[in-house]
Short mmCIF file of C-alpha atoms in Angstrom, two decimals:
data_model
loop_
_atom_site.label_atom_id
_atom_site.label_comp_id
_atom_site.label_asym_id
_atom_site.label_seq_id
_atom_site.Cartn_x
_atom_site.Cartn_y
_atom_site.Cartn_z
CA SER T 271 -20.30 -21.05 45.08
CA LYS T 272 -20.97 -24.67 44.26
CA VAL T 273 -20.95 -25.67 40.61
CA THR T 274 -24.21 -27.24 39.41
CA PRO T 275 -25.04 -28.90 36.06
CA GLU T 276 -26.89 -25.71 35.07
CA ASP T 277 -23.53 -23.90 35.07
CA TYR T 278 -22.09 -25.69 32.07
CA GLU T 279 -22.83 -27.50 28.84
CA LEU T 280 -20.78 -30.53 27.82
CA SER T 281 -20.78 -32.34 24.49
CA GLN T 282 -22.64 -35.66 24.37
CA ASP T 283 -19.45 -37.65 24.83
CA LYS T 284 -18.55 -35.45 27.83
CA LYS T 285 -15.16 -34.66 26.29
CA THR T 286 -15.75 -31.01 25.31
CA LEU T 287 -16.79 -28.12 27.49
CA VAL T 288 -19.12 -26.43 25.00
CA LYS T 289 -20.13 -23.46 27.15
CA TRP T 290 -19.65 -22.17 30.67
CA LYS T 291 -22.99 -20.70 31.75
CA GLY T 292 -22.26 -19.77 35.35
CA ALA T 293 -22.44 -16.02 34.85
CA ASN T 294 -21.67 -15.15 38.48
CA THR T 295 -18.68 -17.43 39.00
CA LYS T 296 -15.59 -15.45 40.03
CA SER T 297 -13.20 -18.30 40.68
CA LEU T 298 -13.32 -21.73 39.08
CA ASP T 299 -11.17 -24.80 39.66
CA MET T 300 -12.30 -27.22 36.96
CA ASP T 301 -9.74 -29.75 38.08
CA ILE T 302 -11.64 -30.72 41.22
CA ILE T 303 -15.04 -31.11 39.54
CA GLU T 304 -15.96 -34.70 38.75
CA ALA T 305 -18.01 -33.77 35.66
CA PHE T 306 -14.88 -32.42 33.94
CA LYS T 307 -12.70 -35.49 34.48
CA GLU T 308 -13.18 -36.69 30.87
CA VAL T 309 -12.85 -33.27 29.24
CA THR T 310 -10.06 -32.99 26.66
CA LYS T 311 -11.22 -29.88 24.82
CA ILE T 312 -12.47 -26.42 25.74
CA GLY T 313 -14.84 -25.42 22.96
CA GLU T 314 -14.95 -22.27 20.85
CA GLU T 315 -15.98 -19.20 22.86
CA ALA T 316 -16.68 -21.40 25.89
CA PHE T 317 -16.09 -18.53 28.34
CA SER T 318 -16.22 -15.66 25.86
CA GLY T 319 -17.80 -12.46 27.13
CA ASN T 320 -18.00 -13.60 30.76
CA LYS T 321 -17.48 -10.38 32.75
CA ASN T 322 -17.23 -11.88 36.25
CA ILE T 323 -14.73 -14.67 36.05
CA GLU T 324 -11.30 -13.75 37.47
CA TYR T 325 -9.42 -17.00 38.14
CA ILE T 326 -9.62 -20.29 36.29
CA ILE T 327 -7.80 -23.59 36.67
CA LEU T 328 -8.43 -25.71 33.59
CA PRO T 329 -8.70 -29.48 34.06
CA LYS T 330 -5.59 -31.65 33.74
CA GLY T 331 -5.73 -33.76 30.62
CA ILE T 332 -7.12 -31.21 28.20
CA THR T 333 -5.15 -31.00 24.95
CA THR T 334 -7.04 -28.40 22.93
CA MET T 335 -8.49 -24.96 23.49
CA GLU T 336 -10.47 -23.79 20.49
CA ASP T 337 -10.82 -20.25 19.07
CA GLN T 338 -11.67 -17.29 21.28
CA VAL T 339 -12.15 -19.38 24.41
CA PHE T 340 -11.65 -16.42 26.77
CA MET T 341 -12.23 -13.53 24.37
CA ASP T 342 -13.60 -10.43 26.07
CA CYS T 343 -13.43 -11.85 29.61
CA THR T 344 -12.64 -8.38 30.89
CA ASN T 345 -12.07 -9.30 34.55
CA LEU T 346 -10.00 -12.41 33.97
CA LYS T 347 -6.68 -12.07 35.82
CA THR T 348 -5.04 -15.45 35.46
CA VAL T 349 -5.64 -18.85 33.90
CA SER T 350 -3.83 -22.04 34.82
CA ILE T 351 -3.36 -24.08 31.64
CA PRO T 352 -2.22 -27.69 32.09
CA LYS T 353 0.95 -28.81 30.38
CA THR T 354 -1.00 -31.37 28.35
CA VAL T 355 -2.32 -28.57 26.08
CA THR T 356 -0.69 -28.56 22.63
CA SER T 357 -3.12 -26.41 20.68
CA ILE T 358 -4.78 -23.08 21.47
CA GLY T 359 -6.95 -21.33 18.90
CA ARG T 360 -6.89 -17.80 17.58
CA GLY T 361 -8.00 -14.88 19.72
CA ALA T 362 -7.88 -17.08 22.81
CA PHE T 363 -7.27 -14.15 25.18
CA SER T 364 -8.15 -11.19 22.98
CA ASP T 365 -9.57 -8.23 24.91
CA CYS T 366 -8.89 -9.80 28.31
CA THR T 367 -8.09 -6.32 29.56
CA ASN T 368 -7.21 -7.38 33.12
CA LEU T 369 -5.13 -10.46 32.31
CA GLN T 370 -1.89 -9.99 34.24
CA GLU T 371 0.01 -13.22 33.88
CA LEU T 372 -0.19 -16.43 32.00
CA GLU T 373 2.04 -19.47 31.94
CA LEU T 374 1.88 -20.97 28.46
CA PRO T 375 2.23 -24.75 28.15
CA LYS T 376 5.54 -25.93 26.73
CA GLY T 377 3.95 -28.08 24.03
CA LEU T 378 2.66 -25.19 21.93
CA THR T 379 4.14 -24.69 18.47
CA GLU T 380 1.96 -21.76 17.44
CA LEU T 381 0.52 -18.59 18.90
CA PRO T 382 -2.28 -17.91 16.45
CA ASP T 383 -3.73 -14.60 15.25
CA THR T 384 -4.89 -12.02 17.83
CA PHE T 385 -3.82 -14.35 20.65
CA PHE T 386 -3.17 -11.61 23.26
CA TYR T 387 -4.75 -8.75 21.32
CA GLY T 388 -5.83 -5.91 23.60
CA CYS T 389 -4.47 -7.44 26.83
CA LYS T 390 -3.76 -4.04 28.29
CA ALA T 391 -2.55 -5.34 31.68
CA LEU T 392 -0.29 -8.12 30.41
CA SER T 393 3.28 -7.02 31.00
CA LYS T 394 5.22 -10.30 30.96
CA ILE T 395 5.00 -13.50 28.98
CA THR T 396 7.42 -16.39 28.53
CA LEU T 397 7.55 -18.04 25.12
CA TYR T 398 9.11 -21.45 25.36
CA GLU T 399 11.43 -23.18 22.94
CA GLY T 400 9.19 -25.03 20.49
CA ILE T 401 7.07 -22.10 19.32
CA GLN T 402 7.51 -21.81 15.55
CA THR T 403 4.90 -19.37 14.30
CA ILE T 404 3.26 -16.27 15.69
CA GLY T 405 0.11 -14.95 14.05
CA TYR T 406 -0.92 -11.44 13.11
CA ASN T 407 -1.77 -8.99 15.92
CA ALA T 408 -0.72 -11.67 18.43
CA PHE T 409 0.54 -9.09 20.96
CA SER T 410 -1.11 -5.93 19.63
CA GLN T 411 -2.30 -3.31 22.09
CA ASN T 412 -0.91 -4.87 25.21
CA ALA T 413 1.30 -3.67 28.05
CA ILE T 414 4.25 -5.95 27.39
CA LYS T 415 7.68 -4.33 27.91
CA GLU T 416 9.88 -7.09 26.57
CA ILE T 417 9.36 -10.11 24.34
CA ILE T 418 11.87 -12.93 24.02
CA PHE T 419 11.38 -15.03 20.92
CA PRO T 420 12.90 -18.54 21.20
CA ALA T 421 15.39 -20.00 18.74
CA SER T 422 12.67 -22.32 17.44
CA LEU T 423 10.76 -19.38 15.93
CA LYS T 424 10.44 -19.63 12.14
CA LYS T 425 7.81 -17.09 11.19
CA LEU T 426 6.23 -13.85 12.40
CA ASP T 427 3.06 -12.64 10.71
CA THR T 428 1.99 -9.00 10.25
CA ASP T 429 1.49 -6.40 12.98
CA VAL T 430 2.57 -8.69 15.82
CA VAL T 431 3.40 -5.80 18.19
CA GLU T 432 1.22 -3.05 16.76
CA TRP T 433 0.35 -0.30 19.28
CA CYS T 434 2.48 -1.87 22.03
CA SER T 435 3.29 1.45 23.64
CA ASN T 436 5.41 0.04 26.51
CA LEU T 437 7.53 -2.28 24.39
CA GLU T 438 11.22 -1.41 24.57
CA LYS T 439 12.99 -4.66 23.89
CA ILE T 440 12.51 -7.60 21.55
CA VAL T 441 15.02 -10.43 21.82
CA PHE T 442 15.57 -13.06 19.14
CA LYS T 443 17.43 -16.15 20.40
CA GLY T 444 17.85 -17.89 17.07
CA ALA T 445 21.06 -17.82 15.03
CA THR T 446 18.82 -18.24 11.98
CA PRO T 447 16.49 -15.26 11.49
CA PRO T 448 12.78 -16.09 11.34
CA SER T 449 10.89 -14.85 8.30
CA ILE T 450 9.02 -11.62 8.99
CA GLU T 451 6.62 -9.37 7.15
CA TYR T 452 7.30 -5.69 6.59
CA SER T 453 4.93 -4.71 9.42
CA SER T 454 5.72 -7.59 11.82
CA LEU T 455 7.75 -5.51 14.27
CA LYS T 456 6.29 -2.06 13.60
CA ARG T 457 4.69 -0.63 16.72
CA LYS T 458 3.19 2.57 15.22
CA VAL T 459 4.32 4.42 18.36
CA GLU T 460 7.37 6.66 18.67
CA GLU T 461 8.14 6.24 22.36
CA PRO T 462 9.80 4.48 24.08
CA SER T 463 12.50 3.72 21.58
CA LEU T 464 12.64 0.08 20.56
CA LYS T 465 15.70 -2.14 20.43
CA ILE T 466 15.79 -5.51 18.71
CA PHE T 467 18.42 -7.85 20.14
CA VAL T 468 19.89 -10.66 18.06
CA PRO T 469 22.60 -13.19 19.00
CA LYS T 470 26.19 -12.02 19.24
CA GLY T 471 27.82 -11.86 15.82
CA LYS T 472 24.51 -12.31 13.97
CA LYS T 473 23.41 -8.75 13.17
CA GLN T 474 24.63 -8.99 9.59
CA THR T 475 23.02 -12.42 9.14
CA TYR T 476 19.69 -10.95 10.19
CA ILE T 477 19.99 -7.84 8.03
CA ASN T 478 21.07 -9.83 4.98
CA SER T 479 18.30 -12.39 5.33
CA SER T 480 15.54 -10.25 3.79
CA GLU T 481 14.44 -6.76 2.77
CA GLU T 482 12.10 -6.77 5.76
CA TRP T 483 15.00 -7.31 8.16
CA LYS T 484 17.16 -4.78 6.32
CA ASP T 485 14.44 -2.21 6.93
CA LEU T 486 14.95 -2.64 10.72
CA GLU T 487 18.74 -2.30 10.62
CA GLU T 488 18.97 0.78 12.83
CA LEU T 489 17.00 -0.92 15.63
CA ILE T 490 19.08 -4.11 15.71
CA VAL T 491 21.67 -4.63 18.44
CA GLU T 492 23.76 -7.72 19.20
CA SER T 493 23.27 -9.33 22.61
CA GLU T 494 26.29 -9.34 24.91
CA SER T 495 26.26 -13.06 25.54
#
């Protein structure tokens, strides 16, 4: 269906998509719509609660996605985020229960709180080198089986993988352990058993780095390579 000006609200300077109003849109390529050529920011809750949208291509040139942009878009399956994006707010994809895949831009340094909270269909995600902090409940209650944390990671907040009942493997690439909280890597589920992989020869470094790491000693395994 053709996009009309009634379908969206832009800021006065035309640089922010304030709200998407096209309730019946299933598929949206913002990149080919002239009105979005100047847009650099997707505003807070711009698509939040939209139950119909399934596929979105965000416009090239945007740098910022504010808080809870896609929160509770329960039919959203995939979003194409341009590589110009360097900041995405908290809860961006929380409760997107059908989100299956997402390519994160390489310029991100932070995955804020509740980023993928409740993404029950999300089974794979690639975190690029450059990510330094991951907020609380970032991956809670989703279908992910394996998470690979890049060497750039410096800090994990609380309850990052809480209720991740498919999660079997967490890999840390960094020779220097990131700081974690006591509950950062606690899933609150018994099965399947979880293994935490750290670089070869670095198990002791991790365990000795803090009480919180020491507490996970029996789960930590050294990677082969």
